[in-house]
XYZ file of N, CA, C and O in Angstrom:
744
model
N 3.100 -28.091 35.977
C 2.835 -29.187 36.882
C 2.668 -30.450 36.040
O 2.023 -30.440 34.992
N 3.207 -31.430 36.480
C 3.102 -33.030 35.557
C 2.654 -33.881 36.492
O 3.395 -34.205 37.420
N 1.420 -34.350 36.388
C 0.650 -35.306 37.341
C 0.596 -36.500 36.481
O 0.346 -36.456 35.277
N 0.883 -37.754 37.271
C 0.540 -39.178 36.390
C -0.663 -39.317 37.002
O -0.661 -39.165 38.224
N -1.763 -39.585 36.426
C -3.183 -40.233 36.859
C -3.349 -41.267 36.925
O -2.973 -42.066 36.067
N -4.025 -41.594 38.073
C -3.994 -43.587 37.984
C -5.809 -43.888 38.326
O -6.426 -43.417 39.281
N -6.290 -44.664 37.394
C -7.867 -44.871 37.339
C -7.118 -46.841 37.988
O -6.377 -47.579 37.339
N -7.532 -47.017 38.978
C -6.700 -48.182 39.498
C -7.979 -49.578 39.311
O -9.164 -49.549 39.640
N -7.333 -50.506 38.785
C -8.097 -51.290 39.004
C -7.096 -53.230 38.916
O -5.908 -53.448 39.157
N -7.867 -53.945 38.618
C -6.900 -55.160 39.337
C -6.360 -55.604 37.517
O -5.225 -55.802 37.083
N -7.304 -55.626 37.013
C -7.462 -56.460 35.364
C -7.007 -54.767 34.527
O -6.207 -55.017 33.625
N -7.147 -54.044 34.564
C -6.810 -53.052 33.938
C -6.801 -51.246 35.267
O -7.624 -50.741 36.029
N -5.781 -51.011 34.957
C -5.271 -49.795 35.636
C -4.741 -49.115 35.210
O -3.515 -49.058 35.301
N -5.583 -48.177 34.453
C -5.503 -47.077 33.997
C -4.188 -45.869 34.151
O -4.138 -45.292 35.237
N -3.092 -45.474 33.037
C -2.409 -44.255 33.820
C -2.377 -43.513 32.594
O -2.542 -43.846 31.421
N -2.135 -42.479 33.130
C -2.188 -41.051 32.330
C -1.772 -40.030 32.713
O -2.221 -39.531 33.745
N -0.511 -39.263 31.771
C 0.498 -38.315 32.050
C -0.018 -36.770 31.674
O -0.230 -36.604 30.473
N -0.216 -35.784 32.419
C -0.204 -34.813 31.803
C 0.449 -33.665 32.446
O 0.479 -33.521 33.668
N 1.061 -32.712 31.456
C 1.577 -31.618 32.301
C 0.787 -29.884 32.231
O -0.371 -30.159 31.915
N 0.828 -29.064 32.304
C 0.219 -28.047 32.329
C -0.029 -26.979 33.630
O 0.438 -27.250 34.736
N -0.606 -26.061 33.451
C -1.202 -25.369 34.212
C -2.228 -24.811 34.203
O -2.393 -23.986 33.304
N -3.526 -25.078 35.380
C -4.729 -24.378 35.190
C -4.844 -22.787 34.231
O -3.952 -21.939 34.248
N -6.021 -22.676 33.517
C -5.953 -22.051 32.798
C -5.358 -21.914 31.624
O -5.751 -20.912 31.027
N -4.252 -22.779 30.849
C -3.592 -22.887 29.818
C -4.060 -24.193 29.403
O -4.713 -24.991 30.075
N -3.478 -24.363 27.727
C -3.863 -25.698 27.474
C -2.991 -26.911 27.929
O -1.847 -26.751 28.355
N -3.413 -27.771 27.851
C -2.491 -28.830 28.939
C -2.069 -29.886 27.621
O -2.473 -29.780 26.463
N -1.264 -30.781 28.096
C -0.294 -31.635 27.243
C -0.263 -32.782 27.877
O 0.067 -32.882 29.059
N -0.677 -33.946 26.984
C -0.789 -35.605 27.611
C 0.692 -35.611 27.274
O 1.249 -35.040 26.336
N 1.127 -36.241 28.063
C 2.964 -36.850 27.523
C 2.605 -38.315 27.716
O 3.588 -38.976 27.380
N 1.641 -39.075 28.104
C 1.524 -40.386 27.807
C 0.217 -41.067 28.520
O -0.398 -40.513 29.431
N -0.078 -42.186 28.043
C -1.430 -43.007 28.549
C -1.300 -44.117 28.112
O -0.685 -44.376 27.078
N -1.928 -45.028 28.920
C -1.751 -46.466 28.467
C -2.904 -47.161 29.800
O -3.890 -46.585 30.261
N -2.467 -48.317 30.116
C -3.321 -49.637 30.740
C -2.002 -50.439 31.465
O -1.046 -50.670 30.726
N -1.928 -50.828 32.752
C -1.133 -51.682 33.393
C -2.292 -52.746 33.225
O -3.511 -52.607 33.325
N -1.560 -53.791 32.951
C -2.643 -55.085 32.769
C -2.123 -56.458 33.313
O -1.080 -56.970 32.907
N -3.078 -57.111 34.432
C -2.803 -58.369 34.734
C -3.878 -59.400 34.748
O -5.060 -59.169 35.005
N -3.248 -60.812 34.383
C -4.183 -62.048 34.063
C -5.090 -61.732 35.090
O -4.780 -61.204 36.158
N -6.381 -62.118 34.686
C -7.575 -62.500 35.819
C -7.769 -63.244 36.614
O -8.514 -63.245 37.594
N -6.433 -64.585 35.832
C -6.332 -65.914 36.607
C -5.811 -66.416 37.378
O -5.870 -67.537 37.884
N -4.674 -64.710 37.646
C -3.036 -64.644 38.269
C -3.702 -64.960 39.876
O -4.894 -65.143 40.120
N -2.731 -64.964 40.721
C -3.328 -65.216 42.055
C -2.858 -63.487 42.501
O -1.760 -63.000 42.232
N -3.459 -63.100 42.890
C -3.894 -62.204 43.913
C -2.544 -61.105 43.861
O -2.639 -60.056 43.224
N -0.894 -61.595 44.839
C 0.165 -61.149 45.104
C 0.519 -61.265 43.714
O 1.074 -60.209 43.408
N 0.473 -61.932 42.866
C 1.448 -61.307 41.111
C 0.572 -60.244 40.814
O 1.100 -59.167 40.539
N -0.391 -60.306 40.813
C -1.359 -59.212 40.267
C -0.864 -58.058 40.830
O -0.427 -57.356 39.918
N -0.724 -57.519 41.924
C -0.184 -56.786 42.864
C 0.785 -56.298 42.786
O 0.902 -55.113 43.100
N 1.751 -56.977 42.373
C 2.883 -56.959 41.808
C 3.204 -56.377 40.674
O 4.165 -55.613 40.584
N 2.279 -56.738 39.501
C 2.809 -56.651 37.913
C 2.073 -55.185 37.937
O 2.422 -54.340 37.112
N 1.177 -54.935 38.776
C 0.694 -53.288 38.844
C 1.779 -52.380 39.658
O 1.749 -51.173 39.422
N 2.916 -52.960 40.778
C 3.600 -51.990 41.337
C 4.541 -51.613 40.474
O 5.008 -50.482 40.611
N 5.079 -52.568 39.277
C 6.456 -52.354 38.421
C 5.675 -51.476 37.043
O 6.289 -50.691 36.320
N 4.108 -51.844 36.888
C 3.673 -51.062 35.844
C 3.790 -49.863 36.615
O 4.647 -49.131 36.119
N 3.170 -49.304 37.803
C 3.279 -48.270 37.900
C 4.562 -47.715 38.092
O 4.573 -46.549 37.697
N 5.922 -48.184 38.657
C 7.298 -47.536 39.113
C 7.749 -47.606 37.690
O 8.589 -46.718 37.544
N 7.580 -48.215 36.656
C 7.857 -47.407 35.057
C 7.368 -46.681 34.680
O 7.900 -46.156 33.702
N 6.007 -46.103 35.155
C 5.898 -45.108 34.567
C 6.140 -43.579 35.321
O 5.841 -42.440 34.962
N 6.906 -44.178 36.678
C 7.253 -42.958 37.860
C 8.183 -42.694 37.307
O 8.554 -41.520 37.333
N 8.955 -43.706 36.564
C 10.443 -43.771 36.029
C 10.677 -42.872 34.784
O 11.735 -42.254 34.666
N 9.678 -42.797 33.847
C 9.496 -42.494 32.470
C 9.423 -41.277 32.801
O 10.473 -40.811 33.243
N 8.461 -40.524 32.737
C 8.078 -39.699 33.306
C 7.887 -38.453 34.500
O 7.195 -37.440 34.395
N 8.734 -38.881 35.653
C 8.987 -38.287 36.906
C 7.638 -36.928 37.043
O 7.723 -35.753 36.688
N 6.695 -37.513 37.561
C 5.696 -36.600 37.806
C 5.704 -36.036 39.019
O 6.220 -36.827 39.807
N 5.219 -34.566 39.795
C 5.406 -33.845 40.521
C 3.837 -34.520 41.572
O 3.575 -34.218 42.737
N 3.452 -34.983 41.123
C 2.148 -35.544 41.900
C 1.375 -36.522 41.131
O 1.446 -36.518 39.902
N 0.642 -37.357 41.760
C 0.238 -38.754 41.392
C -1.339 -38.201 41.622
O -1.504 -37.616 42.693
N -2.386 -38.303 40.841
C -3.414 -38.659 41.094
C -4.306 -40.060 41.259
O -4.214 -40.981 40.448
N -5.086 -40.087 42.299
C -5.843 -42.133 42.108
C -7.042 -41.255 42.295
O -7.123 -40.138 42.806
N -8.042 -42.105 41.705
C -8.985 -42.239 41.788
C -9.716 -42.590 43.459
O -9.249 -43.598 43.990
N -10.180 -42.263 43.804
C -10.921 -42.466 45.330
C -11.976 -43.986 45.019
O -12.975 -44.163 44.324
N -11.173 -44.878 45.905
C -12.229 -45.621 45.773
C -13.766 -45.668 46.423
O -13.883 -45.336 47.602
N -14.596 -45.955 45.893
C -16.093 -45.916 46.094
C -16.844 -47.294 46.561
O -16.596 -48.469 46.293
N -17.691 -46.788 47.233
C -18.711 -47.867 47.464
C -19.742 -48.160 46.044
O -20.524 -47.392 45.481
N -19.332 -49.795 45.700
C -20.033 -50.379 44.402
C -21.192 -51.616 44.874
O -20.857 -51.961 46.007
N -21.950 -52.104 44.600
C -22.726 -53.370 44.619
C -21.836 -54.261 45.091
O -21.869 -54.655 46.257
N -20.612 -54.811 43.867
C -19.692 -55.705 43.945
C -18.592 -55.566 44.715
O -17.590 -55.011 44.266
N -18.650 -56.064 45.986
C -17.715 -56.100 47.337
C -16.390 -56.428 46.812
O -15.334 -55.875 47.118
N -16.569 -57.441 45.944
C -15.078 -58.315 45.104
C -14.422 -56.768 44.271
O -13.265 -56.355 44.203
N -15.453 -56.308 43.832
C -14.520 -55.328 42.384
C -14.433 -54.120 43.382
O -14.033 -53.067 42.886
N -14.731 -54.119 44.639
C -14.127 -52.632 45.676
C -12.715 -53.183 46.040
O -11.700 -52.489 46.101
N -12.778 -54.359 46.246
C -11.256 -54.835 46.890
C -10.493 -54.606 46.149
O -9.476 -53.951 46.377
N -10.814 -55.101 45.074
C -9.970 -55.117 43.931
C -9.245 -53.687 43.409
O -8.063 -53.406 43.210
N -10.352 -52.998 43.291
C -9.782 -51.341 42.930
C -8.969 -50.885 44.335
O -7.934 -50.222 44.271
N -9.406 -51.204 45.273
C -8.903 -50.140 46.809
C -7.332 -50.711 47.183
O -6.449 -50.160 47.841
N -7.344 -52.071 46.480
C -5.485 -52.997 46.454
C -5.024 -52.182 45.127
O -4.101 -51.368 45.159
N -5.683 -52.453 44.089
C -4.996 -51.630 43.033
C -4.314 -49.887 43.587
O -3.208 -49.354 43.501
N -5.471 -49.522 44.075
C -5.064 -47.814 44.193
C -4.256 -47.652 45.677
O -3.954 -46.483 45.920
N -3.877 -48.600 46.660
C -3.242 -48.464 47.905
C -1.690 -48.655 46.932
O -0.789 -47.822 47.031
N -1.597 -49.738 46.122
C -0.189 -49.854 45.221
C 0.376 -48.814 44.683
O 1.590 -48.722 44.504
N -0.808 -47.593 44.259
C -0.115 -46.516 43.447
C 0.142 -45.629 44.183
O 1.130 -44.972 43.855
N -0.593 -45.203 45.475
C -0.557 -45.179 46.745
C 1.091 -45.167 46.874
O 1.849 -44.426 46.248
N 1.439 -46.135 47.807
C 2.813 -47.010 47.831
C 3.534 -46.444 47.266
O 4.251 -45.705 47.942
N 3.696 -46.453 46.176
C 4.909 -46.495 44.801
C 4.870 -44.697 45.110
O 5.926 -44.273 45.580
N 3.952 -43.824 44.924
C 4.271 -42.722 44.835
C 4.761 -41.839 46.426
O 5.725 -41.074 46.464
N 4.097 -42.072 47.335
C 4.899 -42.124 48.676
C 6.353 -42.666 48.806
O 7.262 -41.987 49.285
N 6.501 -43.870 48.370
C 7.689 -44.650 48.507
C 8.816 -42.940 47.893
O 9.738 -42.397 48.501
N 8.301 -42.633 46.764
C 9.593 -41.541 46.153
C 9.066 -40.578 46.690
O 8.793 -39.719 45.852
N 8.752 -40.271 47.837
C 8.136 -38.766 47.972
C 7.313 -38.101 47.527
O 7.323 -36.908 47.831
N 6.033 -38.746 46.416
C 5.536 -37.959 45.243
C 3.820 -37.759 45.756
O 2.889 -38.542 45.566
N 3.812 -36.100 46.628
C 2.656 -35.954 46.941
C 1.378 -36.874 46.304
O 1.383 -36.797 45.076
N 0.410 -37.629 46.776
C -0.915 -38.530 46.474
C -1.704 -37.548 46.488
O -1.586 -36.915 47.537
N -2.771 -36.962 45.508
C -4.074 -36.754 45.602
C -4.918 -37.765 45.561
O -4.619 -38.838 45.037
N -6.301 -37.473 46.225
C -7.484 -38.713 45.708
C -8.536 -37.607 45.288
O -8.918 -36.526 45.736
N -8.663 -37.980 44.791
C -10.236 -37.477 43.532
C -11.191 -38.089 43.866
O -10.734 -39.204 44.117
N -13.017 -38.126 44.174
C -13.690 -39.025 43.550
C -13.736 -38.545 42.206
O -13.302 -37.537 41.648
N -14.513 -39.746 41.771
C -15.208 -40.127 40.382
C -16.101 -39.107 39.994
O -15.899 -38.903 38.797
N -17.145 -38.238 40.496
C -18.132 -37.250 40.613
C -17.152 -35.855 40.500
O -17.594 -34.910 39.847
N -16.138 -35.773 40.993
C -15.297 -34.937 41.262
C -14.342 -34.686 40.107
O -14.048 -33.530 39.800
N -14.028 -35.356 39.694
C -13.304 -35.835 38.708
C -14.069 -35.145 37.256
O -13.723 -34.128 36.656
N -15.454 -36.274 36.877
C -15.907 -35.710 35.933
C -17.020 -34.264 35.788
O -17.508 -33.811 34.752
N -17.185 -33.793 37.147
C -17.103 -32.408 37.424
C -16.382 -31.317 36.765
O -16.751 -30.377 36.062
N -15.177 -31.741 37.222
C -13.734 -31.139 36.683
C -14.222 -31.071 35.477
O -14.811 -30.033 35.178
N -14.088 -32.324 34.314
C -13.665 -32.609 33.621
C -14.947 -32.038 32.329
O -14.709 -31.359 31.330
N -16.117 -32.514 32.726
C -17.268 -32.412 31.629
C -18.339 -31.420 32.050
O -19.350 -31.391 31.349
N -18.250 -30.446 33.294
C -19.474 -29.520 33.828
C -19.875 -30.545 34.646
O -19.591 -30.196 35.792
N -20.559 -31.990 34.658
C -21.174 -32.735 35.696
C -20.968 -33.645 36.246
O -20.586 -34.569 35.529
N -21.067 -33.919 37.594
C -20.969 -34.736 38.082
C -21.348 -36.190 37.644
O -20.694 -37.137 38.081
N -22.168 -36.338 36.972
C -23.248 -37.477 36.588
C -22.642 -37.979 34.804
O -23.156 -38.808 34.053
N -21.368 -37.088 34.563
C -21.352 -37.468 33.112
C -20.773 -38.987 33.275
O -20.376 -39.526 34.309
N -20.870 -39.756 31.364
C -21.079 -40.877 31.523
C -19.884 -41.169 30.733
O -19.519 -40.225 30.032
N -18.768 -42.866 30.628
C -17.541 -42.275 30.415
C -17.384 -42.292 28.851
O -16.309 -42.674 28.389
N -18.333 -41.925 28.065
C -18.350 -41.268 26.420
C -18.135 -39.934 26.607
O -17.358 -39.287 25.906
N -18.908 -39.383 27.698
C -18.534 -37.846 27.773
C -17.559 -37.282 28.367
O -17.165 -36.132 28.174
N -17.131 -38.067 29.112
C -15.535 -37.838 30.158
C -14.242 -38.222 28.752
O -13.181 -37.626 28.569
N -14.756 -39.274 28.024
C -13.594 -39.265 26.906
C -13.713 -38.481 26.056
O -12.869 -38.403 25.163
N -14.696 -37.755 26.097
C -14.723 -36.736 24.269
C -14.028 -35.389 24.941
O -13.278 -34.579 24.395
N -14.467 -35.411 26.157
C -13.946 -34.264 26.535
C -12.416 -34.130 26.643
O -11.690 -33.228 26.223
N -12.107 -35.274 27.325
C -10.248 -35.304 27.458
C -9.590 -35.605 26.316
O -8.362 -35.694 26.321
N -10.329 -35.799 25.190
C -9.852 -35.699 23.291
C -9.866 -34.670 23.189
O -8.782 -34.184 22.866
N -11.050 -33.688 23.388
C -11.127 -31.901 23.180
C -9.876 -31.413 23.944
O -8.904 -30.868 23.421
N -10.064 -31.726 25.461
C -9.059 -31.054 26.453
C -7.725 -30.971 26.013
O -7.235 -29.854 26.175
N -7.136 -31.647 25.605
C -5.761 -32.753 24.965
C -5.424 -32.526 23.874
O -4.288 -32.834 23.514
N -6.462 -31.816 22.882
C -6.031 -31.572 21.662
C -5.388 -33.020 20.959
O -4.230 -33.193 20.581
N -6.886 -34.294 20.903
C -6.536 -35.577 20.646
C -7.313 -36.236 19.381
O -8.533 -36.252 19.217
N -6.226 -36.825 18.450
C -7.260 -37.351 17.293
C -8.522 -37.754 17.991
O -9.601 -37.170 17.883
N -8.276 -38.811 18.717
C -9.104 -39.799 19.301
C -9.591 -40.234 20.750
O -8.580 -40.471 21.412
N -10.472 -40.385 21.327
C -10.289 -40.825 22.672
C -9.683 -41.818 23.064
O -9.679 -42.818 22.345
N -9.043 -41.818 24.239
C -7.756 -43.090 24.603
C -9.113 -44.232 24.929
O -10.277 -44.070 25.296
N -8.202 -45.538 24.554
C -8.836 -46.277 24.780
C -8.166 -47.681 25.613
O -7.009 -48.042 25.401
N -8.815 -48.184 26.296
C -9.764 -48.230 27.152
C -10.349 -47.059 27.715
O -9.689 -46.025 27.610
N -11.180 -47.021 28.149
C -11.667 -45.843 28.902
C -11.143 -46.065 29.633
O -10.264 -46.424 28.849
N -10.538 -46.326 30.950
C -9.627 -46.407 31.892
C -8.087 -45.422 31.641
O -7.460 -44.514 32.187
N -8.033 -46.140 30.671
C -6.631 -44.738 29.987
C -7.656 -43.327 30.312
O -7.235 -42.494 31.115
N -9.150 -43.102 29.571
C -9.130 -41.548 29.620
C -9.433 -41.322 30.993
O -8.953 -40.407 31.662
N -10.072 -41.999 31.313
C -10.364 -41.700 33.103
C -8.465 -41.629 33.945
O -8.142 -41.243 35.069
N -7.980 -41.938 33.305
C -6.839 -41.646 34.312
C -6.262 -40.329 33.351
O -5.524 -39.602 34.016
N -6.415 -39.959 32.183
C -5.925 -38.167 31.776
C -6.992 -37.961 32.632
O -6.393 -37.301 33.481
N -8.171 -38.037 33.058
C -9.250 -36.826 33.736
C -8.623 -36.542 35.214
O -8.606 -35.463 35.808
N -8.138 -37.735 35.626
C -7.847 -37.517 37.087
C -6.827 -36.797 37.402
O -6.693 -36.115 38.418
N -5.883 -36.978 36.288
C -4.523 -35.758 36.162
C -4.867 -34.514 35.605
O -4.248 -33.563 36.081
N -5.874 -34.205 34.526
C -6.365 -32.916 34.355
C -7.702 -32.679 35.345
O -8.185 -31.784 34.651
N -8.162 -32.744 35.877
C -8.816 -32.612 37.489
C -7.538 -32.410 38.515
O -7.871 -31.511 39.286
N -6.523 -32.769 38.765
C -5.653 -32.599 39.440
C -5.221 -31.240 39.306
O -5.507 -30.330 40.084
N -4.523 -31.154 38.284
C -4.158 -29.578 37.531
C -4.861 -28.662 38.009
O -4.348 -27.838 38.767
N -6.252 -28.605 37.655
C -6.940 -27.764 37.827
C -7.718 -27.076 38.935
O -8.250 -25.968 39.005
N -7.551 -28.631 40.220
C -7.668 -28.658 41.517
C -7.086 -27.463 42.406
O -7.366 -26.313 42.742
N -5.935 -28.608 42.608
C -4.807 -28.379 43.398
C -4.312 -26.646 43.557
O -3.941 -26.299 44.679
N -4.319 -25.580 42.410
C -4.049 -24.924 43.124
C -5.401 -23.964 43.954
O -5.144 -23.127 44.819
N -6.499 -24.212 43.599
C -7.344 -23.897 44.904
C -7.495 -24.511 46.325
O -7.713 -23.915 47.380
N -7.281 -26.226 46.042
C -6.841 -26.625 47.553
C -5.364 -26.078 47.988
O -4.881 -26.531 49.026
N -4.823 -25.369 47.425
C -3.001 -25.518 48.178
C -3.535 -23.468 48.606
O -2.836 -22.858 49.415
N -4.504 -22.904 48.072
C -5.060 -21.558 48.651
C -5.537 -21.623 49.784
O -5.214 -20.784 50.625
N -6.487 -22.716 50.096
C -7.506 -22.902 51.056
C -6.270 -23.681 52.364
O -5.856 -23.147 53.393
N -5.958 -25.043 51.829
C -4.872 -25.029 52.846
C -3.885 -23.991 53.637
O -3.555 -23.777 54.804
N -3.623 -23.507 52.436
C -2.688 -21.866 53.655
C -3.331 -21.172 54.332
O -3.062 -20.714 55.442
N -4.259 -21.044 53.685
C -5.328 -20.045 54.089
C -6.086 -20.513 56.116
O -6.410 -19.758 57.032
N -6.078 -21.853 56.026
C -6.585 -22.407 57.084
C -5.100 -22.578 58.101
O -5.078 -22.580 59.331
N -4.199 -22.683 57.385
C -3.161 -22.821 58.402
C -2.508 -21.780 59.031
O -1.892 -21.926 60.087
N -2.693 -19.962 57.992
C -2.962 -19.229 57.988
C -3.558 -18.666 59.395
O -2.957 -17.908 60.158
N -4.987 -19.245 59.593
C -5.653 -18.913 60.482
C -5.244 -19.376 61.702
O -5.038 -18.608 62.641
N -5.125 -20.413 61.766
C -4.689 -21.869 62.942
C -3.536 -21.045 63.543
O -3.465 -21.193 64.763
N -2.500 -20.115 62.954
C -1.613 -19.427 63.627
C -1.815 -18.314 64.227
O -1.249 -17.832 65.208
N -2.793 -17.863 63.481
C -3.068 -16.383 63.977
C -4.676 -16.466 65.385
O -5.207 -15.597 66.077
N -4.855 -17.590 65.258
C -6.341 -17.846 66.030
C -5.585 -17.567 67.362
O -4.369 -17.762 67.389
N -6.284 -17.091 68.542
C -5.916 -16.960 69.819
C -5.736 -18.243 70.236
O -6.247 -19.315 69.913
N -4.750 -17.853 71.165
C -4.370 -19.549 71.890
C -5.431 -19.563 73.379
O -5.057 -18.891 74.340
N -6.429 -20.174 73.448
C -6.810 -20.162 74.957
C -6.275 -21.589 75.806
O -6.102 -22.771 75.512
N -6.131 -20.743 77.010
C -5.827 -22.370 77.535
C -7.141 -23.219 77.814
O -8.312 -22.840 77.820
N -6.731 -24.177 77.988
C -7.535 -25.494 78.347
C -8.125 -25.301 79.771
O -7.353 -24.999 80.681
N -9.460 -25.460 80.012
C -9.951 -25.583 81.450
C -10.228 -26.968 82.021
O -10.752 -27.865 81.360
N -9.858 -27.082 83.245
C -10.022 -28.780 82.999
C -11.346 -28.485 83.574
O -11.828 -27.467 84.070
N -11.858 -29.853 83.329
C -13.270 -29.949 83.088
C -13.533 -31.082 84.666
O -12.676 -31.965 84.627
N -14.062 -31.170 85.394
C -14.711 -32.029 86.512
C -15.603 -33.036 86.221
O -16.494 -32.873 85.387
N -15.458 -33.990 86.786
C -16.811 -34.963 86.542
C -17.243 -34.577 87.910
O -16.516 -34.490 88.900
N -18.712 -34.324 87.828
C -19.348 -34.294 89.137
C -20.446 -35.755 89.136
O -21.149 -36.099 88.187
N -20.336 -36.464 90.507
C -21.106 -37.615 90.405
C -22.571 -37.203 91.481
O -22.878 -36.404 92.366
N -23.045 -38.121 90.857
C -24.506 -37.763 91.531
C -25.270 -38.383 92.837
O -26.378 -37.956 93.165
């Protein structure tokens, strides 16, 4: 499985390639930072993140896209900002057909470090260990987007169990019909 990870944000947006399969060791094939001015207006910004990300759909051809789930922060400005960033990667990977997961952040470094609560020194040492990496990627945004693609990996095939499994049921559940229901007035 080859998931591109996207840690989305407006000034730096995180991506990160990895391929593998749960239980084996996994393989970064690339990481980096889509980056736009702070000063840009709004639609270039938007922009210079949809062509960063469709090069690296391009480079790479990944079987699924991970984003980051955006969260409720203090700063109303830096939610917009991430939730436009991650609707773009959004976009771009729909646009080619390329199943979207969303991750939270808790979820993510769950996956990634045993806890929910780890902090992102420990989410990067780990995806250096995980990765078999001199170094941790840097920005942290690069390693937060390998976590969201190795969280993906490691996900997905217990949600794609549970999904059958429920749809599974949904077929086999008895069909009752519908009773219509009366309003009685008083």
């Amino acid at each position: 499985m080859r998931v591109l990870g996207v840690d989305p944000g407006l000034t730096r947006c995180g991506v990160g390639v990895v391929e593998g399969v749960a239980g084996r060791p996994l393989t970064m094939l690339g990481v980096g930072v889509v980056r736009t001015p702070a000063d840009a207006e709004l639609g270039h910004r938007l922009v210079a993140i949809e062509r960063g990300i469709e090069e690296w759909l391009d480079e790479h051809r990944p079987e699924y896209v991970a984003v980051e789930r955006v969260f409720s922060q203090h700063n109303v400005r830096t939610v917009m900002g991430t939730a436009q960033a991650s609707a773009v990667a959004m976009l771009c990977a729909s646009r080619r057909g390329i199943p979207v997961a969303l991750h939270t952040p808790s979820e993510v470094k769950a996956a990634v470090t045993g806890s929910g609560r780890a902090d992102k020194a420990q989410v990067g040492a780990m995806v250096t260990r995980l990765l078999r990496l001199d170094a941790p990627p840097k920005p942290a945004d690069a390693a937060d987007a390998l976590a969201l693609a190795i969280c993906h990996i490691w996900r997905a095939p217990a949600v794609n169990r549970l999904q059958q499994a429920h749809a599974t049921a949904a077929r086999r559940a008895p069909r009752t019909s519908a009773v219509p229901v009366r309003k009685v007035s008083r």
